[in-house]
XYZ file of C-alpha atoms in Angstrom:
725
model
C 79.477 91.826 79.197
C 78.282 94.069 76.491
C 75.196 96.053 77.418
C 74.030 96.947 73.692
C 70.220 96.603 73.237
C 68.899 94.178 70.587
C 65.280 94.246 69.598
C 63.020 91.305 70.496
C 60.877 89.395 68.119
C 57.013 89.946 68.097
C 56.627 86.379 69.468
C 54.953 86.493 72.809
C 55.777 84.015 75.564
C 53.489 82.969 78.522
C 54.787 82.663 82.030
C 54.573 79.105 81.915
C 56.642 78.839 78.704
C 59.587 80.800 80.027
C 62.800 78.749 79.942
C 65.472 80.995 81.408
C 65.865 80.360 85.241
C 66.191 83.967 86.010
C 63.141 84.945 84.079
C 61.181 82.272 86.156
C 62.626 83.773 89.310
C 61.818 87.271 88.444
C 58.264 86.730 87.266
C 57.455 84.658 90.428
C 58.555 87.442 92.610
C 56.543 90.080 91.064
C 53.405 89.623 93.392
C 55.484 90.311 96.500
C 55.746 93.932 95.541
C 52.212 94.749 96.087
C 51.395 96.274 92.706
C 54.488 98.523 92.561
C 55.922 96.086 89.957
C 53.550 94.638 87.256
C 54.244 92.566 84.228
C 53.276 94.096 81.005
C 54.614 91.722 78.336
C 56.912 88.786 77.765
C 58.623 88.539 74.409
C 61.170 86.037 72.835
C 64.553 87.237 71.860
C 67.383 85.900 69.711
C 69.950 83.231 71.130
C 67.484 82.114 73.897
C 66.969 85.684 75.294
C 63.892 86.493 76.982
C 62.373 90.099 77.225
C 60.435 91.022 80.378
C 58.618 94.223 80.087
C 57.579 95.596 83.663
C 56.045 98.736 84.943
C 57.716 100.025 88.074
C 55.964 102.554 90.433
C 58.950 103.947 92.423
C 58.557 106.137 95.473
C 59.417 109.467 93.869
C 59.428 112.913 95.391
C 57.269 115.575 93.937
C 60.291 117.477 92.544
C 62.949 114.877 91.904
C 66.390 116.273 91.234
C 66.828 113.796 88.366
C 63.960 113.258 85.866
C 62.761 109.862 87.209
C 59.011 109.400 87.066
C 56.492 107.826 89.216
C 55.853 105.279 86.656
C 58.636 103.853 84.513
C 58.561 101.195 81.805
C 61.699 98.807 82.269
C 62.562 95.939 80.175
C 64.689 93.120 81.662
C 66.623 90.862 79.310
C 67.651 87.471 80.532
C 70.108 85.160 78.858
C 69.894 81.345 78.726
C 73.354 81.338 80.571
C 73.159 80.957 84.278
C 76.414 82.865 84.796
C 75.095 86.132 83.297
C 73.242 89.036 84.871
C 70.102 90.120 83.177
C 70.567 93.453 81.423
C 68.156 96.325 82.370
C 66.949 99.125 80.085
C 64.731 102.146 80.553
C 62.259 102.412 77.641
C 61.038 105.868 78.021
C 62.024 107.935 75.001
C 63.095 110.912 76.988
C 64.742 109.093 79.993
C 67.591 111.273 81.015
C 70.925 110.475 79.417
C 74.404 110.610 81.100
C 73.078 109.604 84.604
C 75.645 107.956 86.999
C 75.651 104.279 87.055
C 74.411 103.869 83.494
C 76.350 101.716 80.834
C 77.992 102.669 77.600
C 76.067 101.334 74.648
C 76.438 101.636 70.842
C 73.174 103.313 70.570
C 71.812 106.369 72.409
C 68.780 104.693 73.487
C 67.316 102.849 75.453
C 69.323 103.766 78.385
C 71.191 100.710 80.097
C 71.060 100.933 83.965
C 73.958 99.677 85.860
C 72.255 97.994 88.713
C 75.191 96.365 90.532
C 78.766 97.253 90.804
C 79.836 93.618 91.247
C 79.748 90.823 88.493
C 77.518 87.775 88.761
C 80.345 85.610 90.384
C 80.404 88.058 93.408
C 76.521 88.340 93.436
C 75.313 84.875 92.632
C 75.206 83.651 96.434
C 72.593 86.392 97.265
C 70.854 86.991 93.915
C 67.292 86.035 93.774
C 64.291 87.388 91.556
C 63.086 89.630 94.401
C 66.360 90.913 95.234
C 67.080 91.927 91.629
C 63.591 93.766 91.304
C 64.109 95.481 94.694
C 67.611 96.695 93.372
C 65.966 98.152 90.245
C 63.427 99.963 92.247
C 66.144 101.245 94.685
C 68.019 102.539 91.559
C 65.165 104.470 90.342
C 64.356 105.999 93.815
C 67.862 106.914 94.731
C 68.599 108.397 91.168
C 65.555 110.483 91.417
C 66.934 112.045 94.764
C 70.406 112.158 93.338
C 71.538 109.753 96.152
C 72.616 106.682 94.181
C 76.264 107.692 93.984
C 77.599 107.454 97.451
C 80.150 109.949 98.929
C 82.917 107.427 99.282
C 82.735 106.302 95.655
C 84.815 107.537 92.843
C 83.151 109.865 90.457
C 82.056 108.343 87.066
C 84.514 108.910 84.362
C 83.410 111.206 81.466
C 83.856 108.487 78.920
C 84.846 104.856 79.142
C 86.961 103.016 76.698
C 87.341 99.192 76.347
C 91.148 99.348 76.902
C 93.739 101.593 78.363
C 97.218 102.948 77.857
C 100.097 103.276 80.272
C 101.842 106.496 79.741
C 105.334 107.730 80.507
C 105.717 111.442 79.744
C 109.300 110.568 78.667
C 108.437 108.132 75.721
C 107.826 109.089 72.278
C 106.358 105.881 70.741
C 103.512 103.647 71.556
C 103.112 99.850 71.294
C 100.097 97.595 71.805
C 100.435 94.883 74.495
C 98.889 91.460 74.048
C 96.047 92.332 76.581
C 94.770 94.930 74.150
C 96.372 97.737 76.317
C 98.808 100.160 74.793
C 102.087 101.374 76.383
C 104.426 104.195 75.535
C 107.872 103.212 74.867
C 111.325 104.534 73.676
C 111.611 101.860 71.198
C 111.440 103.071 67.606
C 109.860 99.709 66.747
C 106.553 101.164 68.024
C 104.293 103.684 66.519
C 105.514 107.489 67.030
C 103.075 109.644 68.956
C 102.650 113.142 70.011
C 101.074 113.553 73.508
C 98.728 116.561 73.745
C 96.937 117.683 76.742
C 93.870 120.080 77.148
C 91.692 120.847 79.951
C 87.894 121.439 79.961
C 85.485 123.267 82.127
C 83.736 121.344 84.904
C 80.930 118.867 83.989
C 78.244 117.247 85.948
C 78.922 113.678 87.306
C 77.630 111.007 84.905
C 78.942 108.883 82.028
C 78.584 109.398 78.436
C 75.891 107.005 77.340
C 76.958 106.115 73.875
C 80.174 104.822 72.279
C 82.042 107.059 69.843
C 84.786 105.803 67.404
C 85.563 108.690 65.274
C 86.706 112.313 65.504
C 83.396 113.827 64.439
C 81.403 111.842 66.933
C 83.800 112.827 69.502
C 83.514 116.375 68.684
C 79.766 116.176 68.692
C 79.845 114.477 72.165
C 81.870 117.344 73.595
C 79.535 119.696 71.828
C 76.614 118.326 73.572
C 78.258 119.305 76.994
C 78.893 122.859 75.443
C 82.677 122.228 74.771
C 84.271 122.916 71.605
C 86.816 120.196 71.420
C 88.082 121.123 67.971
C 88.635 124.755 69.048
C 90.724 123.531 71.886
C 92.717 121.008 69.923
C 93.477 123.247 66.911
C 96.114 125.609 68.711
C 97.822 122.524 70.166
C 98.112 121.091 66.549
C 99.370 124.480 65.150
C 102.009 124.826 68.034
C 103.226 121.382 67.315
C 103.547 121.820 63.712
C 105.258 125.178 64.069
C 107.821 123.442 66.439
C 108.591 120.730 63.951
C 109.133 123.246 61.214
C 111.257 125.684 63.232
C 113.461 122.988 64.400
C 113.608 121.220 61.155
C 112.514 117.918 62.551
C 112.373 115.247 59.855
C 111.461 111.490 59.956
C 109.095 110.023 62.616
C 107.830 113.420 63.744
C 105.365 113.927 60.876
C 104.193 110.428 60.920
C 103.491 110.505 64.678
C 99.776 110.031 65.607
C 98.140 112.127 68.418
C 97.317 110.733 71.740
C 95.021 113.485 73.434
C 94.696 113.474 77.039
C 91.738 115.660 78.324
C 91.401 116.604 82.023
C 87.738 116.846 82.730
C 86.858 118.187 86.079
C 83.714 116.220 87.353
C 81.444 117.981 89.868
C 80.809 116.026 93.105
C 78.450 118.773 94.175
C 77.722 122.355 93.243
C 81.162 123.689 94.609
C 83.466 120.821 94.543
C 84.971 118.947 91.531
C 87.375 116.235 90.960
C 89.897 115.797 88.106
C 89.462 112.904 85.754
C 91.329 111.968 82.673
C 90.258 110.664 79.435
C 92.465 109.520 76.573
C 91.988 109.559 72.998
C 94.098 107.805 70.483
C 93.438 109.817 67.260
C 94.545 107.574 64.308
C 95.775 110.314 62.064
C 99.365 111.789 61.759
C 100.208 115.296 62.812
C 100.365 116.193 59.115
C 96.797 114.998 58.366
C 95.439 116.851 61.224
C 97.226 120.054 60.327
C 95.604 119.747 57.027
C 92.043 119.574 58.195
C 92.723 122.595 60.182
C 93.860 124.505 57.229
C 97.680 124.012 56.750
C 99.261 121.434 54.540
C 102.897 120.625 55.193
C 104.685 119.613 52.075
C 108.057 119.578 53.436
C 110.146 121.680 56.027
C 110.301 124.508 53.757
C 106.896 124.479 52.062
C 103.591 124.906 53.830
C 100.226 125.795 52.029
C 97.430 127.625 53.679
C 94.059 125.972 52.620
C 90.585 126.063 53.536
C 89.776 124.316 56.970
C 87.815 121.245 56.451
C 85.847 120.181 59.530
C 83.082 118.480 57.807
C 81.230 115.463 59.310
C 82.622 113.319 56.328
C 86.157 114.310 56.769
C 86.103 113.959 60.461
C 84.173 110.877 60.442
C 86.927 109.177 58.376
C 89.494 109.598 61.257
C 89.177 106.749 63.638
C 89.786 107.185 67.430
C 90.047 104.659 70.328
C 88.903 105.850 73.846
C 91.688 104.711 76.192
C 91.680 105.187 79.954
C 95.103 106.549 80.712
C 97.185 105.183 83.213
C 100.493 106.635 84.282
C 103.564 104.622 84.473
C 104.618 103.729 87.993
C 107.065 106.401 89.287
C 108.165 107.546 92.705
C 105.553 110.253 93.069
C 102.638 107.760 92.181
C 104.087 105.100 94.557
C 104.181 107.791 97.513
C 100.628 108.766 96.785
C 99.252 105.257 96.620
C 101.073 104.308 99.895
C 100.376 107.544 101.914
C 103.897 108.289 102.651
C 104.647 111.243 105.030
C 106.178 114.057 103.046
C 108.624 114.580 105.626
C 110.502 111.345 104.938
C 109.854 111.085 101.310
C 112.973 112.730 100.100
C 115.241 112.114 102.944
C 118.474 110.371 102.548
C 118.947 106.906 103.879
C 122.017 104.666 103.914
C 121.192 100.885 104.232
C 124.092 98.532 105.030
C 123.370 94.896 104.287
C 121.220 93.860 101.322
C 120.811 90.157 102.287
C 117.506 88.299 102.860
C 116.188 90.726 105.444
C 117.631 94.007 104.054
C 116.704 93.371 100.614
C 113.016 92.431 101.497
C 112.778 95.355 103.842
C 114.266 97.718 101.198
C 111.934 96.631 98.618
C 108.858 97.215 100.924
C 109.917 100.799 101.178
C 110.920 101.158 97.479
C 107.489 100.055 96.446
C 106.099 103.011 98.357
C 108.559 105.547 96.727
C 110.092 106.037 100.288
C 113.157 108.154 100.745
C 116.624 108.146 98.602
C 118.990 105.456 99.420
C 122.491 104.466 99.365
C 122.790 100.598 99.435
C 126.020 99.118 100.722
C 127.011 95.529 100.592
C 130.185 93.794 99.205
C 128.595 90.354 98.772
C 127.359 88.842 95.447
C 124.330 86.655 94.853
C 124.748 82.901 94.897
C 122.192 80.263 94.086
C 121.021 79.696 97.575
C 120.593 83.418 98.180
C 117.497 83.443 95.921
C 115.497 81.317 98.446
C 115.101 84.370 100.436
C 116.461 87.404 98.559
C 114.071 90.108 97.065
C 115.606 89.436 93.857
C 114.121 86.586 91.922
C 115.762 87.102 88.660
C 118.279 84.147 89.088
C 118.950 83.946 85.517
C 120.330 87.607 85.099
C 121.484 88.348 88.586
C 123.452 85.419 89.731
C 126.966 86.432 90.941
C 125.878 90.184 90.608
C 126.517 92.212 93.731
C 123.690 92.360 96.067
C 123.323 96.031 96.335
C 123.752 96.534 92.461
C 121.104 93.864 91.793
C 118.404 95.208 94.227
C 119.242 99.009 93.422
C 118.636 98.212 89.623
C 115.267 96.473 90.500
C 113.906 99.253 92.671
C 114.964 102.018 90.182
C 113.453 100.221 87.302
C 110.305 99.683 89.171
C 109.967 103.534 90.073
C 111.327 104.586 86.687
C 113.858 106.703 88.592
C 117.610 106.168 88.357
C 118.324 108.476 91.324
C 116.184 106.638 93.761
C 118.862 104.477 95.012
C 122.606 104.227 94.485
C 124.511 100.964 94.967
C 127.940 101.032 96.775
C 129.272 97.538 96.212
C 131.941 97.605 98.790
C 132.737 96.967 102.527
C 131.226 99.522 104.830
C 134.826 100.374 106.034
C 135.898 101.241 102.342
C 132.840 103.866 101.969
C 133.629 107.433 102.338
C 132.623 108.494 105.878
C 131.273 111.805 104.330
C 128.599 109.578 102.414
C 127.373 108.198 105.604
C 127.454 111.680 107.588
C 125.289 113.262 104.742
C 122.613 110.780 105.345
C 119.574 111.612 107.443
C 119.315 108.216 108.773
C 121.638 105.159 108.615
C 120.055 101.606 108.939
C 122.379 98.530 109.690
C 121.098 95.050 108.465
C 124.243 93.450 108.036
C 123.972 91.239 111.131
C 127.486 92.291 111.849
C 128.606 93.330 115.443
C 131.694 94.955 113.866
C 129.498 97.235 111.538
C 127.330 98.206 114.453
C 130.247 99.074 116.602
C 131.756 100.983 113.866
C 128.696 103.113 113.282
C 128.333 103.666 116.967
C 131.756 104.833 117.463
C 132.851 106.649 114.186
C 129.684 108.030 112.680
C 128.115 109.898 115.566
C 126.169 112.737 114.159
C 123.639 110.813 112.316
C 120.769 108.695 113.834
C 121.098 105.030 113.564
C 119.047 101.829 113.480
C 120.121 98.218 113.576
C 117.714 95.245 112.824
C 118.406 91.736 112.458
C 116.877 88.170 112.842
C 117.930 85.884 115.674
C 119.764 82.653 114.426
C 116.727 80.648 114.050
C 114.814 83.307 112.148
C 111.938 83.349 114.611
C 112.394 86.732 116.157
C 113.104 90.221 114.851
C 115.341 92.695 116.807
C 115.427 96.500 116.068
C 117.595 98.793 118.012
C 116.806 102.451 117.555
C 119.015 105.331 118.468
C 117.383 108.474 119.719
C 117.417 111.563 117.429
C 120.529 112.893 119.272
C 122.464 109.556 119.509
C 122.625 109.986 123.081
C 122.135 106.430 123.516
C 124.170 104.791 120.716
C 123.870 101.589 119.237
C 126.563 99.831 121.098
C 124.828 100.631 124.591
C 121.448 99.510 122.952
C 123.188 96.152 121.965
C 124.480 95.614 125.377
C 121.335 96.400 127.051
C 119.601 93.835 124.625
C 121.661 91.126 125.938
C 120.819 91.973 129.426
C 117.223 91.916 128.620
C 117.542 88.444 127.424
C 118.873 87.470 130.819
C 115.878 89.196 132.614
C 113.074 87.655 130.609
C 113.024 83.748 130.617
C 110.719 83.696 127.627
C 113.714 85.097 125.716
C 116.337 82.699 127.160
C 116.436 80.612 123.817
C 116.325 83.557 121.641
C 120.008 83.384 120.452
C 120.015 79.486 120.297
C 121.411 78.192 117.008
C 120.562 74.523 116.395
C 123.290 72.618 114.520
C 120.807 70.886 112.182
C 119.594 74.246 111.025
C 123.018 75.066 109.573
C 123.702 74.194 105.791
C 127.181 74.369 104.224
C 126.662 75.626 100.793
C 130.413 75.571 99.914
C 133.788 74.469 101.158
C 135.085 77.391 103.177
C 134.800 77.420 106.862
C 132.453 80.386 106.738
C 130.275 79.157 103.963
C 127.237 78.421 106.092
C 123.721 79.532 105.770
C 120.622 78.778 107.914
C 117.375 76.938 107.351
C 114.996 80.001 107.825
C 111.641 79.789 105.784
C 110.908 82.668 103.204
C 107.410 83.314 105.048
C 109.549 84.391 108.105
C 111.358 86.860 106.077
C 108.181 88.148 104.483
C 106.525 88.707 107.911
C 109.584 90.144 109.510
C 110.586 92.491 106.601
C 107.087 93.733 106.641
C 107.204 94.366 110.453
C 110.498 95.874 110.149
C 109.636 98.435 107.486
C 106.332 99.468 109.229
C 108.099 99.911 112.620
C 110.963 101.873 110.874
C 108.740 104.411 109.421
C 106.792 104.744 112.580
C 109.923 105.140 114.790
C 111.239 107.728 112.436
C 108.529 110.055 113.718
C 109.509 109.352 117.433
C 112.726 110.930 118.643
C 113.126 108.405 121.423
C 115.643 105.400 121.613
C 114.140 101.974 121.812
C 114.789 98.339 121.941
C 112.346 95.942 120.365
C 111.920 92.194 119.828
C 109.115 90.616 117.834
C 109.011 86.876 118.544
C 106.986 84.415 116.538
C 105.376 81.518 118.358
C 104.458 78.100 117.140
C 101.125 79.263 116.002
C 102.853 82.154 113.951
C 101.382 84.741 116.350
C 103.860 87.759 116.907
C 104.581 88.800 120.432
C 106.131 92.243 120.795
C 108.766 93.115 123.490
C 109.861 96.764 123.902
C 112.006 97.898 126.517
C 112.790 101.161 128.229
C 116.270 102.226 127.497
C 118.549 102.326 130.393
C 120.814 105.101 131.547
C 124.529 104.436 131.974
C 127.240 105.872 134.271
C 130.476 106.455 132.200
C 134.014 106.847 133.469
C 137.271 106.908 131.828
C 140.377 105.088 133.095
C 143.804 104.539 131.603
C 142.547 105.427 128.081
C 139.440 102.999 128.347
C 135.795 104.036 128.802
C 133.867 101.871 131.290
C 129.945 101.917 131.189
C 128.185 100.919 134.227
C 124.378 100.209 133.710
C 122.681 102.349 136.357
C 120.101 99.678 137.256
C 123.154 97.355 138.105
C 124.708 100.013 140.188
C 121.475 100.646 141.956
C 121.016 96.963 142.653
C 124.622 96.614 144.076
C 124.232 99.666 146.085
C 121.109 98.316 147.675
C 122.624 94.992 148.297
C 125.490 96.661 150.080
C 122.955 98.672 152.400
C 120.956 95.399 153.180
C 124.260 93.584 154.130
C 125.757 96.277 156.605
C 127.666 96.464 158.835
C 129.200 93.444 156.998
C 131.147 93.844 153.857
C 129.751 91.944 150.714
C 130.497 91.648 147.032
C 130.023 89.940 143.936
C 131.020 89.330 140.217
C 130.862 91.872 137.358
C 129.123 90.776 134.260
C 129.218 92.414 130.791
C 131.144 92.764 127.675
C 134.613 94.133 126.405
C 135.374 95.950 123.185
C 139.087 95.852 123.027
C 139.330 97.658 119.599
C 137.478 100.778 120.827
C 138.709 100.202 124.397
C 135.320 99.927 126.064
C 133.941 97.962 128.918
C 130.191 97.585 129.480
C 129.246 96.468 132.970
C 125.606 95.145 132.595
C 124.964 92.615 135.365
C 126.195 91.233 138.586
C 126.195 87.823 140.395
C 125.686 88.819 143.986
C 127.716 87.088 146.837
C 127.202 83.339 146.664
C 125.833 81.667 149.959
C 129.308 80.224 150.745
C 130.740 83.728 150.847
C 132.472 85.139 153.987
C 130.898 88.446 155.145
C 132.253 90.228 158.072
C 132.556 93.910 159.098
C 136.010 94.196 157.978
C 136.322 91.198 155.703
C 134.654 89.749 152.562
C 135.782 86.519 150.840
C 133.598 85.597 147.828
C 132.363 82.111 147.515
C 132.012 80.011 144.414
C 128.765 77.970 145.048
C 126.632 78.383 141.815
C 128.932 80.747 140.185
C 130.065 78.540 137.348
C 126.281 77.515 136.569
C 125.223 81.102 136.490
C 128.056 82.186 134.308
C 127.305 79.353 131.921
C 123.571 80.427 131.662
C 124.785 84.060 130.902
C 127.082 82.723 128.257
C 124.511 80.442 126.576
C 121.678 83.027 126.814
C 123.705 85.814 125.303
C 125.533 83.598 122.824
C 128.894 84.439 124.590
C 128.399 88.234 124.278
C 128.062 88.733 128.095
C 130.691 87.230 130.382
C 132.723 87.397 133.580
C 134.545 90.792 133.785
C 136.027 91.160 137.231
C 134.945 91.622 140.923
C 133.215 94.068 143.290
C 132.975 94.365 146.926
C 131.761 96.965 149.465
C 133.559 98.724 152.198
C 132.028 99.560 155.708
C 130.610 102.907 156.565
C 132.839 105.859 156.649
C 135.711 103.784 155.410
C 136.320 105.221 151.979
C 136.942 103.743 148.566
C 140.686 103.275 148.686
C 142.301 99.855 148.320
C 143.001 97.993 151.442
C 146.098 95.768 151.528
C 143.887 92.509 150.933
C 142.301 94.472 148.021
C 145.738 95.126 146.431
C 146.577 91.486 146.748
C 143.100 90.497 145.184
C 143.678 93.042 142.413
C 147.218 91.568 141.640
C 145.686 88.141 141.331
C 142.884 89.577 138.909
C 145.647 91.197 136.881
C 147.404 87.714 136.301
C 144.024 85.984 135.563
C 143.156 88.862 133.064
C 146.341 88.371 131.279
C 145.620 84.675 130.764
C 142.042 85.581 129.566
C 143.241 88.456 127.306
C 141.300 91.157 128.996
C 141.747 93.938 131.421
C 141.505 93.301 135.210
C 138.539 95.119 136.857
C 137.778 95.776 140.500
C 135.035 97.987 141.922
C 134.688 99.108 145.477
C 131.347 100.559 146.569
C 130.964 102.604 149.780
C 128.723 105.473 151.279
C 126.329 107.487 149.412
C 125.902 104.959 146.498
C 129.421 106.132 145.312
C 131.924 103.568 143.836
C 135.387 103.580 142.488
C 136.771 101.273 139.873
C 140.310 99.989 139.539
C 141.432 98.988 136.144
C 144.405 97.301 134.968
C 145.584 97.149 131.324
C 147.435 94.060 129.745
C 149.811 94.250 126.786
C 147.810 93.708 123.591
């Protein structure tokens, strides 16, 4: 709503003749102010406007900081529309100009007061005549004490334009957008421009009270603030012209108009200032401006010195537009707006897997200008991917590699071709040196093979692995410590162990058949029915958790579980220690909590021998065995001082639960039993017979035979038999 003042007619109006609802509310509220607000006159305006002339007696200190007086004549202009706020003007001829919270008008006076920051749509539910009058009174009282502008509010801009310009320092042309905004561009279809920058001394907080639309008025405006704008502008023009002449630049250079950016430090108090930017589109070519400063450029070899012409008539003929400058989004701005920790802002990250979760996770971080990225994925975007992928440009990115598509999107967003680099290939085909140069590697491929590859072959870089469960209701994040003492594979195996320990997670890895969709004819062409809102929620959690965990050196295992009411329950687990031993070219990892459990069970059963089943996982490729759990001796076992025969009651049922809960990732590995006190850990004759049987069964199952014997002082010895692979 324009705040320009229009004079009323001389036609007086009685209170009972008022037609505008807001006029009626205001006049009916005057009596409540006990004489500190009085009605002076009512006049009729044009277009159903009504003018209410009121005398205010604000509570003003004896020596006010700003010249607000103990009696101020205020005119309120109400409109016939019920959707507009009344305009407020201070009528005193010497009412101070340039105060904070005053509006820009075409004329210098009367001064338009900005009573509210919000528009009528936001205020209408609390607006009333008395509320409005009290707000005006408060404006006068707080302005007198220089307390109207709150400390947490941004300072007033020096000048305000009706539109703005989006500036990229690398662009040399300007075009107007449909909204009235301008945008710099590299397209020669736009108008060529020259960007000039000058800085002024600090100015007091407060806006310019009058609109300006030509170079003379702009110069006078700055002169009123003791700043010679033309003196600051002239050397910039001379330097620009000399550069064009010395480099023999032809064409658009001399036709280019000037876009002037002025940095104006605005004082918040006597000591502290904050920079504000004002933009001025000067609608004159560099040649024309050079002429008014005394140099006419005829051609690249001919320049005439003439008399400088800075007359009012000459400068008034050069139109200007006041534009609020907005820098094009770039990585620096994104980081500033998002509050990114400088420690990680330039760190190198490698992300493997740019599917639904990975792409949305990455774009969350890209929007904040976080880091520099290698994006690794061999897959292309197919129609069903766009349901949950961060890319929505199905027209142009269908069948495009996922890493290339999302990298282009992020780099374009930040106007930075180096922000991310796509590697459209299988992780195993990526040079290891690329991964080893990363500060952090994040695996979102949902591939156990990728996670094991990283854990075993990229050992000097900290790694994360994050994925959704099959139903898309839970998010998992495995985080190595800063030294990778607890690698991803051990964290993965413990994660399965935790699913068995907490019954609320027993269905975590369930995969309902009706949630699968076959999108093509191949046996692996299957996707899941997971709603996009789950991806939005979990990608947000993942990116937030990732940034937080980067500042913590410890390893961790986390699960975020969504319940039916969409509430999120967070499970976090202390990382277990593992006992490691090498046998016959294999590495066996015993979870120490399981070892402690077995040792305690042995002691409880003494003097009898006891035993049970070893449960865990085997990685045949990297020749690793992970022992995570045990099934203690069933009730039908035979336990004597020199004999143990394991029973079978309930064993199949427990192994089935383990298999179902961990999605077959943990299973039967072998047997363990204890020896009596002072007996040692060597195999007895019966043990050798049993181990031979285990060897035969292991060959049938395609895995090594494992038998552990536990004895005194919590010691144990593992016997391990290979099979022919």
